[in-house]
Coordinates of N, CA and C in Angstrom, one line a residue:
M1 N -29.6 -7.8 32.9 CA -29.7 -6.3 32.4 C -30.3 -5.8 31.0
K2 N -31.0 -4.7 30.8 CA -31.4 -4.7 29.5 C -30.1 -3.2 28.6
V3 N -29.7 -4.2 27.3 CA -29.2 -3.3 26.5 C -29.7 -2.5 25.8
R4 N -29.5 -1.2 26.2 CA -30.0 0.0 25.1 C -28.8 0.9 24.3
N5 N -27.9 1.3 24.8 CA -27.0 2.1 24.5 C -26.0 1.2 23.3
I6 N -25.4 1.1 22.3 CA -24.4 0.6 22.2 C -23.6 1.8 21.0
L7 N -21.9 1.1 21.6 CA -20.8 1.6 20.7 C -20.5 0.9 20.0
V8 N -20.3 1.0 18.6 CA -19.8 0.7 17.7 C -18.6 1.2 16.6
S9 N -17.4 0.3 17.3 CA -16.1 1.8 16.7 C -15.6 1.5 15.5
Q10 N -17.1 1.4 14.4 CA -16.2 1.5 13.5 C -17.5 3.6 12.2
P11 N -16.8 3.5 11.6 CA -17.7 5.0 10.8 C -19.5 4.9 10.8
R12 N -20.0 5.4 11.1 CA -21.5 5.3 10.5 C -21.6 4.7 9.3
P13 N -22.7 3.5 9.2 CA -22.7 2.9 8.0 C -23.6 4.0 6.7
Q14 N -22.9 4.0 5.7 CA -23.9 5.3 4.9 C -25.6 4.2 4.3
S15 N -25.2 3.7 4.1 CA -26.4 2.6 4.0 C -27.6 2.4 4.6
E16 N -28.8 2.8 4.1 CA -29.8 2.9 5.0 C -30.4 1.4 5.3
N17 N -29.9 0.3 4.2 CA -30.1 -0.9 4.7 C -29.2 -1.6 5.7
S18 N -28.7 -1.2 6.3 CA -27.3 -1.9 7.5 C -28.5 -2.5 8.3
P19 N -27.9 -3.4 9.0 CA -28.3 -4.3 9.6 C -28.0 -3.8 11.0
Y20 N -27.6 -2.7 11.2 CA -27.9 -2.2 12.7 C -28.9 -1.1 12.7
Y21 N -29.1 -0.8 11.4 CA -30.4 0.5 11.6 C -31.5 -0.8 11.9
D22 N -31.2 -2.0 10.9 CA -32.5 -2.7 11.2 C -32.9 -3.5 12.7
M23 N -31.6 -3.4 13.3 CA -31.8 -4.1 14.6 C -32.0 -2.8 15.8
Q24 N -31.8 -1.3 15.6 CA -32.2 -0.4 16.1 C -34.0 -0.5 15.8
E25 N -34.3 -0.8 14.9 CA -35.9 -0.5 15.2 C -36.5 -1.6 15.7
R26 N -36.1 -2.8 15.5 CA -36.6 -3.8 15.5 C -36.6 -4.2 17.7
Y27 N -35.5 -3.4 18.3 CA -35.0 -4.2 19.2 C -35.3 -2.6 20.3
G28 N -35.4 -1.5 19.6 CA -35.5 -0.4 20.5 C -34.1 0.3 21.0
V29 N -33.0 -0.3 20.3 CA -31.7 -0.4 20.9 C -31.3 1.3 20.0
H30 N -30.0 2.0 20.9 CA -29.6 2.7 20.0 C -28.2 2.3 20.0
F31 N -27.8 2.6 18.5 CA -26.1 2.2 17.7 C -25.4 3.8 17.8
E32 N -24.3 3.9 18.1 CA -23.6 5.2 18.3 C -22.0 4.9 17.7
F33 N -21.7 5.5 16.8 CA -20.2 5.2 15.9 C -19.5 6.2 16.2
H34 N -18.3 5.6 16.5 CA -17.3 6.1 16.8 C -16.3 5.3 17.0
Q35 N -14.6 5.6 16.2 CA -14.2 4.8 16.1 C -12.9 5.5 17.1
L36 N -12.8 4.3 17.8 CA -11.8 4.3 18.5 C -10.2 4.9 18.5
I37 N -9.7 4.5 17.4 CA -8.4 4.8 16.6 C -8.4 5.9 15.4
R38 N -7.3 6.2 15.1 CA -7.5 7.1 13.7 C -5.9 6.6 13.4
T39 N -5.9 7.1 11.9 CA -4.6 7.1 11.3 C -4.2 8.6 11.0
E40 N -2.5 8.7 11.3 CA -2.3 10.1 10.9 C -0.9 9.3 10.1
V41 N -0.9 10.6 9.1 CA 0.8 10.0 7.8 C 1.8 10.9 8.6
L42 N 2.5 10.0 8.8 CA 4.1 10.0 9.1 C 4.3 12.4 8.6
T43 N 5.2 12.7 9.2 CA 6.1 14.0 8.5 C 6.9 13.5 7.3
P44 N 7.1 14.2 6.4 CA 8.2 14.4 5.4 C 9.5 13.5 6.4
K45 N 9.8 14.6 7.6 CA 11.0 14.5 8.5 C 11.3 12.8 8.7
E46 N 10.1 12.5 9.2 CA 9.9 11.4 9.8 C 10.1 10.1 8.7
F47 N 9.4 9.9 7.8 CA 9.5 9.2 6.4 C 10.6 9.2 6.2
R48 N 11.3 10.5 5.7 CA 12.6 10.4 5.3 C 14.0 9.7 6.5
A49 N 13.2 9.9 7.4 CA 14.5 8.8 8.4 C 14.5 7.3 8.0
Q50 N 13.7 7.0 7.4 CA 13.8 5.5 7.0 C 14.7 5.1 6.0
R51 N 15.4 6.3 5.2 CA 16.6 6.4 4.4 C 15.9 5.0 3.2
I52 N 14.8 5.5 2.5 CA 13.9 4.9 1.2 C 13.4 5.8 0.7
D53 N 14.2 5.5 -0.5 CA 13.7 6.5 -1.7 C 12.7 5.7 -2.8
I54 N 11.3 6.4 -2.7 CA 10.1 5.8 -3.4 C 10.8 5.4 -4.8
L55 N 11.2 6.3 -5.6 CA 11.6 6.1 -7.2 C 12.7 4.8 -7.2
D56 N 13.0 4.6 -6.0 CA 14.0 3.0 -6.3 C 12.9 1.9 -6.4
Y57 N 12.1 1.9 -6.5 CA 11.2 0.9 -6.4 C 10.1 1.0 -8.0
S58 N 10.3 -0.2 -8.4 CA 8.9 -0.2 -9.8 C 7.9 -0.4 -9.4
A59 N 7.3 -0.9 -8.3 CA 5.8 -1.6 -7.7 C 5.8 -1.2 -6.3
I60 N 4.4 -0.8 -5.9 CA 4.0 -0.6 -4.7 C 2.7 -1.6 -4.0
I61 N 2.7 -2.0 -3.1 CA 2.1 -2.8 -2.2 C 1.0 -2.3 -1.7
F62 N -0.2 -2.3 -1.9 CA -1.2 -1.2 -0.7 C -2.2 -2.3 -0.1
N63 N -2.4 -2.2 1.0 CA -3.1 -3.5 2.0 C -4.7 -2.7 2.1
S64 N -5.3 -1.6 1.9 CA -6.1 -0.8 2.5 C -6.2 0.6 1.5
K65 N -7.2 1.4 1.0 CA -7.9 2.4 0.8 C -6.8 3.6 1.9
N66 N -7.3 3.4 3.1 CA -6.4 4.4 3.9 C -4.9 4.6 3.5
C67 N -4.2 3.4 3.3 CA -2.9 3.6 2.9 C -2.5 4.0 1.7
I68 N -3.7 4.0 0.6 CA -3.5 4.8 -0.2 C -3.1 6.3 -0.2
D69 N -4.5 6.6 0.3 CA -4.4 7.8 0.8 C -3.2 8.6 1.3
H70 N -2.8 7.6 2.2 CA -1.5 8.6 2.8 C -0.2 8.5 2.0
F71 N -0.1 7.2 1.4 CA 1.0 7.1 0.0 C 1.0 8.6 -0.4
F72 N -0.1 8.8 -1.4 CA -0.1 9.8 -2.3 C -0.2 11.5 -1.6
A73 N -0.8 11.4 -0.2 CA -0.6 12.9 0.5 C 0.9 13.2 0.9
L74 N 1.7 11.7 1.3 CA 3.2 12.2 2.0 C 4.0 12.5 0.4
C75 N 3.9 11.7 -0.8 CA 3.9 11.9 -2.1 C 4.3 13.6 -2.5
K76 N 2.8 14.0 -2.5 CA 2.5 15.1 -2.6 C 3.6 16.3 -1.6
E77 N 3.6 16.4 -0.3 CA 4.2 16.8 0.4 C 5.0 16.7 0.3
M78 N 6.2 15.6 -0.2 CA 7.3 15.8 -0.6 C 8.0 16.3 -1.8
R79 N 6.8 16.3 -2.6 CA 7.0 16.8 -3.9 C 7.6 15.7 -5.0
V80 N 7.4 14.1 -4.5 CA 7.9 13.1 -5.3 C 6.5 12.9 -6.6
A81 N 7.4 12.6 -7.6 CA 6.4 12.6 -8.9 C 6.3 11.1 -9.0
I82 N 5.4 10.6 -8.7 CA 5.5 9.1 -9.2 C 5.2 8.9 -10.4
P83 N 5.9 8.1 -11.4 CA 6.3 7.8 -12.7 C 4.7 7.2 -13.2
D84 N 4.7 7.3 -14.4 CA 3.5 6.3 -15.3 C 3.7 4.7 -15.2
S85 N 5.2 4.9 -14.9 CA 5.7 2.9 -15.1 C 5.3 2.3 -14.0
M86 N 5.0 3.2 -12.8 CA 4.8 2.5 -11.4 C 3.9 1.4 -11.7
H87 N 3.9 -0.1 -11.0 CA 3.1 -0.9 -10.8 C 2.2 -0.9 -9.4
Y88 N 1.0 -1.7 -9.0 CA 0.5 -0.8 -8.2 C -0.4 -2.6 -8.2
Y89 N 0.2 -3.2 -6.8 CA -0.5 -4.5 -6.2 C -1.2 -4.5 -5.1
C90 N -2.3 -4.8 -5.1 CA -3.6 -4.4 -4.2 C -3.9 -5.6 -3.7
V91 N -4.5 -5.7 -2.2 CA -4.9 -6.7 -1.5 C -6.2 -7.1 -1.8
S92 N -7.2 -6.2 -2.9 CA -8.2 -6.7 -3.1 C -8.7 -5.9 -4.5
E93 N -9.7 -6.4 -5.3 CA -10.2 -5.4 -6.4 C -10.8 -4.2 -5.7
S94 N -11.4 -4.0 -4.8 CA -12.5 -2.8 -4.1 C -10.9 -1.6 -4.1
V95 N -9.6 -2.2 -3.4 CA -8.6 -1.5 -3.6 C -7.9 -1.1 -4.4
A96 N -7.9 -1.6 -5.5 CA -7.0 -1.6 -6.6 C -8.1 -0.3 -7.4
N97 N -9.6 -0.7 -7.5 CA -10.1 0.7 -7.8 C -10.6 2.1 -7.2
Y98 N -10.0 1.6 -6.0 CA -9.8 3.0 -5.2 C -8.8 3.5 -5.7
L99 N -7.5 3.1 -6.5 CA -6.7 3.9 -6.9 C -6.8 4.8 -8.1
Q100 N -8.0 4.6 -8.9 CA -8.6 6.1 -9.6 C -8.5 7.4 -8.8
K101 N -8.8 6.9 -7.8 CA -8.9 8.4 -7.0 C -8.0 9.3 -7.3
H102 N -6.2 8.5 -7.5 CA -5.4 9.3 -7.3 C -4.6 9.1 -8.7
I103 N -4.5 7.9 -9.7 CA -4.0 7.7 -11.2 C -4.9 7.6 -11.8
Q104 N -4.3 7.7 -13.3 CA -5.1 7.3 -14.4 C -5.2 5.7 -14.4
F105 N -6.2 5.1 -14.2 CA -6.2 3.6 -14.0 C -6.1 3.0 -15.5
R106 N -5.2 2.1 -15.2 CA -4.9 1.1 -16.5 C -4.8 -0.6 -15.8
K107 N -5.2 -1.3 -16.3 CA -4.9 -2.3 -16.2 C -3.8 -3.4 -16.2
R108 N -3.2 -2.9 -17.1 CA -1.5 -3.6 -17.1 C -0.6 -2.8 -16.0
K109 N -1.1 -1.8 -15.4 CA -0.4 -1.6 -14.0 C -0.8 -1.5 -12.6
V110 N -2.1 -2.1 -12.6 CA -2.7 -2.5 -11.4 C -3.1 -4.0 -11.4
F111 N -3.0 -4.5 -10.1 CA -3.0 -5.8 -10.5 C -3.6 -6.1 -8.7
F112 N -4.5 -6.9 -8.4 CA -5.1 -7.1 -7.2 C -5.3 -9.1 -7.3
A113 N -5.2 -9.2 -6.0 CA -5.3 -10.7 -5.3 C -6.9 -10.9 -5.3
P114 N -6.7 -12.3 -6.4 CA -8.5 -13.0 -6.8 C -8.6 -13.2 -5.6
N115 N -8.4 -13.2 -4.6 CA -9.1 -14.1 -3.1 C -9.3 -13.1 -2.2
N116 N -8.9 -11.8 -2.6 CA -8.8 -10.5 -1.6 C -8.0 -11.0 -0.5
K117 N -7.4 -11.7 -0.6 CA -5.8 -11.6 0.4 C -4.6 -11.5 0.1
M118 N -3.8 -11.5 1.2 CA -2.6 -10.7 0.9 C -1.4 -12.2 -0.1
D119 N -2.0 -13.3 0.7 CA -1.4 -14.7 0.2 C -1.8 -15.1 -1.4
G120 N -2.6 -14.1 -1.7 CA -3.2 -14.5 -3.3 C -2.5 -13.6 -4.2
L121 N -1.1 -12.4 -3.7 CA -0.9 -11.6 -4.3 C 0.7 -12.8 -4.8
P122 N 1.3 -13.2 -4.1 CA 2.4 -13.9 -5.0 C 2.7 -14.3 -6.1
A123 N 1.7 -15.3 -6.4 CA 1.2 -15.7 -7.9 C 1.5 -14.6 -8.6
I124 N 0.8 -13.4 -8.7 CA 1.0 -12.6 -9.7 C 2.2 -11.7 -9.9
M125 N 2.5 -11.7 -8.9 CA 3.9 -10.7 -8.2 C 5.2 -11.5 -9.4
Q126 N 5.0 -12.8 -9.2 CA 6.2 -13.6 -9.7 C 6.1 -13.9 -11.3
R127 N 4.8 -13.3 -11.6 CA 5.1 -12.8 -13.0 C 5.7 -12.2 -13.6
R128 N 5.8 -11.1 -13.0 CA 6.8 -10.0 -13.3 C 8.1 -9.9 -12.2
P129 N 9.1 -11.2 -12.4 CA 10.4 -10.8 -11.3 C 11.3 -9.5 -11.9
D130 N 11.2 -9.0 -12.9 CA 11.9 -7.9 -12.6 C 11.8 -6.4 -11.4
D131 N 10.4 -6.4 -11.3 CA 9.4 -5.6 -10.6 C 10.0 -5.5 -9.0
K132 N 10.7 -4.4 -8.8 CA 11.3 -4.0 -7.3 C 10.4 -3.6 -6.1
F133 N 9.6 -4.3 -4.9 CA 8.7 -4.2 -4.7 C 8.7 -3.4 -2.9
L134 N 7.9 -2.6 -3.0 CA 7.8 -1.8 -2.0 C 6.4 -1.7 -1.1
M135 N 6.2 -2.0 0.2 CA 5.2 -2.3 0.7 C 5.0 -1.1 1.7
A136 N 3.8 -0.4 1.1 CA 3.4 0.7 2.1 C 2.8 0.1 3.8
V137 N 3.2 0.2 4.9 CA 2.4 -0.6 6.0 C 2.4 1.0 7.0
A138 N 1.8 0.5 7.9 CA 1.5 1.1 9.6 C 2.5 1.2 10.5
D139 N 2.6 2.3 11.6 CA 3.7 2.0 12.0 C 3.4 0.7 13.0
G140 N 4.3 -0.2 13.4 CA 3.6 -1.2 14.6 C 3.5 -2.5 13.7
S141 N 3.2 -2.5 12.7 CA 2.7 -3.4 11.5 C 3.7 -4.8 11.7
N142 N 3.0 -6.0 12.0 CA 4.0 -7.1 12.1 C 4.8 -7.5 10.7
D143 N 5.3 -8.7 10.8 CA 6.5 -9.1 9.6 C 5.9 -10.2 8.9
N144 N 4.7 -10.8 9.6 CA 4.0 -11.6 8.9 C 4.0 -11.7 7.3
V145 N 3.2 -10.5 6.9 CA 3.3 -10.8 5.5 C 4.4 -10.3 4.8
I146 N 5.7 -9.6 5.2 CA 6.8 -9.6 4.6 C 7.5 -11.1 4.5
Q147 N 7.2 -11.9 5.5 CA 7.8 -13.4 5.3 C 7.2 -14.0 4.7
M148 N 5.7 -14.0 4.6 CA 4.9 -14.7 3.6 C 5.3 -14.3 1.9
F149 N 6.1 -13.2 1.7 CA 6.3 -12.9 0.6 C 7.7 -13.3 0.2
A150 N 8.4 -13.5 1.3 CA 9.9 -14.3 1.5 C 9.9 -15.6 1.1
S151 N 8.9 -16.0 1.7 CA 8.6 -17.3 1.4 C 8.5 -17.9 -0.1
H152 N 8.0 -17.0 -0.9 CA 8.3 -17.4 -2.4 C 9.0 -16.5 -3.3
K153 N 10.2 -16.4 -2.0 CA 11.4 -15.7 -3.0 C 10.9 -14.6 -3.9
L154 N 10.2 -13.8 -2.9 CA 9.9 -12.2 -3.4 C 10.8 -11.2 -2.0
Q155 N 10.9 -10.4 -2.8 CA 12.1 -9.4 -1.9 C 11.2 -8.3 -1.7
V156 N 10.6 -8.0 -0.4 CA 9.5 -6.8 -0.7 C 10.2 -6.1 0.9
K157 N 10.0 -4.9 0.3 CA 10.6 -4.0 1.3 C 9.6 -2.7 1.9
P158 N 9.3 -3.2 3.6 CA 8.4 -2.2 3.5 C 8.5 -1.0 4.3
V159 N 7.5 0.0 4.1 CA 7.8 1.3 3.9 C 6.8 2.0 5.3
V160 N 7.1 2.7 6.3 CA 6.3 2.8 7.1 C 5.4 4.4 6.6
L161 N 3.9 4.4 6.5 CA 3.7 5.7 6.0 C 3.0 6.4 7.0
Y162 N 2.6 5.5 8.1 CA 1.3 6.5 8.9 C 1.5 5.4 10.1
R163 N 1.1 6.1 11.1 CA 0.9 5.3 12.8 C -0.6 5.3 13.0
T164 N -1.1 4.5 13.9 CA -2.1 4.4 14.4 C -2.0 5.0 15.6
V165 N -3.3 6.0 16.0 CA -3.5 6.6 17.5 C -4.5 6.6 18.1
S166 N -4.9 6.7 19.2 CA -6.0 6.7 19.4 C -7.0 7.8 19.7
N167 N -8.2 7.4 18.9 CA -9.2 8.6 18.9 C -10.0 8.7 20.2
E168 N -9.6 10.0 20.9 CA -10.4 10.2 22.1 C -11.7 10.9 21.8
F169 N -12.5 10.6 22.6 CA -13.9 10.9 22.8 C -13.4 12.5 23.5
A170 N -14.7 13.3 23.4 CA -14.9 14.9 24.0 C -15.8 14.2 24.9
P171 N -15.2 15.2 26.3 CA -16.0 14.5 27.3 C -17.3 14.3 27.5
E172 N -17.8 15.2 26.7 CA -19.4 15.0 26.5 C -20.1 13.8 26.0
E173 N -19.0 13.4 25.2 CA -19.2 12.4 24.2 C -19.1 10.9 25.1
K174 N -18.7 10.9 25.8 CA -18.0 9.6 26.8 C -19.6 9.3 27.2
L175 N -20.4 8.5 26.8 CA -21.8 8.2 27.0 C -21.8 6.6 28.0
D176 N -22.5 6.3 28.5 CA -22.3 5.3 29.5 C -23.2 4.0 28.7
Y177 N -22.2 3.4 28.0 CA -22.8 2.4 26.8 C -23.0 1.0 27.4
D178 N -23.9 0.1 27.1 CA -24.5 -0.5 27.6 C -23.6 -2.3 26.9
M179 N -23.1 -2.0 26.0 CA -22.4 -2.7 24.9 C -21.3 -2.0 24.2
F180 N -20.4 -2.7 24.1 CA -19.1 -1.9 23.2 C -18.7 -2.9 22.3
V181 N -18.6 -2.9 20.9 CA -18.2 -3.5 19.6 C -17.1 -3.3 18.8
I182 N -16.2 -4.0 19.4 CA -14.9 -3.4 18.9 C -14.2 -4.1 17.6
F183 N -13.2 -4.2 16.9 CA -13.0 -4.7 15.5 C -11.6 -5.3 15.7
T184 N -10.9 -4.0 15.7 CA -8.8 -4.7 16.1 C -8.0 -4.8 17.4
P185 N -7.2 -5.3 17.8 CA -6.4 -5.3 18.7 C -6.2 -3.5 19.0
A186 N -5.8 -2.6 18.0 CA -5.4 -1.4 18.2 C -6.8 -0.6 18.8
G187 N -8.1 -1.3 18.5 CA -9.6 -0.4 18.7 C -9.4 -1.0 20.3
V188 N -8.7 -2.1 20.8 CA -9.2 -2.4 22.0 C -7.6 -1.5 22.5
E189 N -6.6 -1.0 22.0 CA -5.9 -0.1 23.2 C -6.8 1.3 23.0
G190 N -7.2 1.8 21.8 CA -7.9 2.9 22.0 C -9.1 3.2 23.0
F191 N -9.6 1.8 23.2 CA -10.6 1.7 24.0 C -10.2 1.7 26.0
R192 N -9.2 1.7 25.7 CA -8.2 1.6 27.2 C -7.7 2.7 27.3
K193 N -7.5 3.3 26.4 CA -7.2 5.0 26.4 C -8.4 6.1 26.8
N194 N -9.6 5.7 26.0 CA -10.9 6.3 26.3 C -11.2 6.1 28.0
Y195 N -11.1 4.9 28.3 CA -11.9 4.5 29.6 C -10.8 3.9 30.5
P196 N -9.6 4.6 30.9 CA -8.8 4.2 31.7 C -9.2 3.2 33.0
D197 N -10.1 3.9 33.5 CA -10.9 3.2 35.3 C -12.2 2.3 34.6
F198 N -12.3 1.8 33.5 CA -13.2 1.1 33.1 C -13.5 -0.2 33.9
N199 N -14.7 -0.1 34.8 CA -15.1 -1.4 35.5 C -16.5 -2.3 34.4
Q200 N -15.9 -3.6 34.0 CA -17.3 -4.0 32.8 C -18.4 -4.4 33.8
G201 N -18.3 -5.2 34.8 CA -19.4 -5.7 35.4 C -20.7 -6.4 34.3
E202 N -21.6 -5.8 34.2 CA -22.8 -6.5 33.0 C -22.7 -6.0 31.8
R203 N -21.7 -4.9 31.8 CA -21.7 -4.9 30.3 C -21.3 -5.5 29.2
I204 N -21.3 -5.3 28.1 CA -21.5 -6.6 27.2 C -19.8 -6.3 25.8
M205 N -19.3 -6.9 26.2 CA -18.2 -6.5 25.0 C -18.0 -7.5 24.0
A206 N -18.2 -7.1 22.6 CA -18.4 -7.7 21.1 C -17.0 -7.3 20.8
C207 N -16.6 -8.5 19.9 CA -15.4 -8.0 19.3 C -15.5 -8.9 17.8
F208 N -15.0 -8.6 16.9 CA -14.7 -9.2 15.4 C -13.3 -9.5 15.4
G209 N -13.2 -11.0 14.8 CA -11.7 -11.6 15.2 C -10.9 -11.8 16.3
A210 N -10.2 -13.4 16.1 CA -9.7 -14.3 17.3 C -8.8 -13.1 18.0
K211 N -7.6 -12.6 17.1 CA -6.6 -11.6 17.7 C -7.5 -10.2 18.5
T212 N -8.5 -9.8 18.0 CA -9.4 -8.5 19.2 C -9.7 -9.3 20.0
A213 N -10.5 -10.6 20.1 CA -10.8 -11.2 21.2 C -9.5 -11.5 22.2
Q214 N -8.3 -11.9 21.9 CA -7.2 -12.0 22.8 C -6.8 -10.6 23.5
A215 N -7.0 -9.5 22.6 CA -6.5 -8.6 23.2 C -7.6 -8.2 23.9
L216 N -8.6 -7.9 24.2 CA -9.8 -7.8 25.4 C -9.4 -8.6 26.6
R217 N -8.8 -10.3 26.4 CA -8.7 -10.9 27.6 C -7.6 -10.6 28.0
D218 N -6.3 -10.1 27.1 CA -5.2 -9.9 27.7 C -5.5 -8.7 28.9
A219 N -6.2 -7.6 28.1 CA -6.7 -6.5 29.2 C -7.3 -6.8 30.3
G220 N -8.2 -7.5 30.2 CA -8.6 -8.3 31.7 C -10.2 -8.0 32.0
L221 N -10.7 -8.2 30.4 CA -12.1 -8.0 30.0 C -13.0 -9.4 29.9
R222 N -13.8 -9.5 29.8 CA -14.4 -10.6 29.5 C -15.4 -10.6 28.0
V223 N -15.3 -11.3 26.9 CA -16.0 -11.3 25.9 C -17.2 -12.2 26.0
D224 N -18.2 -11.2 25.7 CA -19.7 -11.9 25.3 C -20.2 -12.4 24.3
I225 N -19.3 -11.8 23.1 CA -19.9 -12.0 22.1 C -18.8 -12.2 20.9
E226 N -18.1 -13.0 20.3 CA -17.4 -12.9 19.3 C -17.6 -13.4 17.9
A227 N -17.4 -12.9 16.9 CA -17.5 -13.5 15.5 C -15.9 -13.1 15.0
P228 N -15.8 -14.1 13.9 CA -16.9 -15.1 12.9 C -16.8 -16.4 13.8
S229 N -18.0 -17.0 14.0 CA -18.0 -18.5 14.0 C -19.1 -19.3 13.3
A230 N -18.8 -20.2 13.4 CA -19.7 -21.6 12.5 C -20.8 -21.0 12.5
E231 N -21.9 -20.4 13.8 CA -23.2 -20.0 13.5 C -23.4 -18.6 13.1
Y232 N -22.2 -17.8 13.5 CA -22.4 -16.0 13.3 C -21.1 -15.9 12.3
P233 N -21.4 -15.6 11.2 CA -20.2 -15.5 10.5 C -20.0 -14.0 10.2
S234 N -20.6 -13.3 11.1 CA -20.4 -11.7 10.9 C -20.7 -11.4 12.2
I235 N -20.4 -10.2 12.4 CA -20.5 -9.2 13.7 C -22.1 -9.4 14.2
T236 N -22.3 -8.8 12.7 CA -23.9 -7.9 13.1 C -24.9 -9.0 13.4
A237 N -24.3 -10.6 12.7 CA -25.3 -11.4 13.0 C -25.4 -12.0 14.6
A238 N -24.0 -11.9 15.0 CA -24.2 -12.6 16.6 C -24.3 -11.3 17.3
I239 N -24.5 -10.0 17.4 CA -25.0 -9.0 18.2 C -26.6 -9.2 17.8
D240 N -26.6 -9.4 16.4 CA -28.7 -9.5 16.2 C -29.3 -11.0 17.5
A241 N -28.2 -12.1 17.2 CA -28.8 -13.5 17.9 C -29.0 -12.6 19.7
F242 N -28.0 -12.4 19.9 CA -28.0 -11.8 21.5 C -28.7 -10.8 22.0
L243 N -29.0 -9.4 21.2 CA -30.1 -8.9 21.3 C -31.5 -9.9 21.3
K244 N -31.6 -10.6 20.4 CA -33.1 -11.0 20.3 C -32.9 -11.9 21.8
E245 N -32.3 -12.8 22.1 CA -32.1 -13.2 23.5 C -32.3 -12.3 24.6
N246 N -31.4 -11.2 24.4 CA -31.8 -10.2 25.6 C -33.1 -9.7 26.0
H247 N -33.9 -9.6 24.6 CA -34.9 -8.6 24.5 C -36.3 -9.9 25.1
K248 N -36.1 -11.0 24.2 CA -36.5 -12.1 25.2 C -36.9 -12.1 26.6
R249 N -35.7 -12.2 27.4 CA -35.5 -12.2 28.7 C -36.1 -11.1 29.6
I250 N -36.0 -10.0 29.1 CA -36.4 -8.9 29.9 C -37.9 -8.7 29.7
R251 N -38.4 -9.0 28.3 CA -39.8 -8.8 28.5 C -40.8 -9.9 29.5

């Protein structure tokens, strides 16, 4: 089977130097970009049902830029004025820098994990034991991160700000792709809702992350391309290797 049309379940890359565009040129394939999931912020009524007062906390933990946008949007809608004294702990430097979109950035109140992972935050948080921590999360988030903080004797209260929902195609957009590239277990669920009667056959399923691969297998689908691996640390490298071999076989 010659691979021609590929659906990537992410936003279209802004950079012209994206590996996807390079592969498109070299192998004569077409990449389409469409997120299979999207997030929507809770209503104020849904938020208040959790009985959490944001102003009872002196520090907020963010794990994504998306989470930051939802937090400040919800605060604005509920007319909650965040004090200048609030501390912000972020999973990475890029997420921390994104806060400048919403607040006056001061290094003394914005902190980030040096390893760009949540497990890098406890050492920083322990330097300010008087902080009372609130962590912004999505509906359905697992408790592993909260348990990780607890193992460091840090009490962190999760608060749900938004939910993940399927981002459905318009009927005219639902093309017959030869390859699907999926990045999260939630993306697998979005795929199933978009293609409820999907018969894989020779179609190629590519994924990033062990949990995504397991979600695909649990859905009864065959995983043909999986990253990261020792040979292919990125999904684009894995797809490139597959297309190179596919191109060679078809010729």
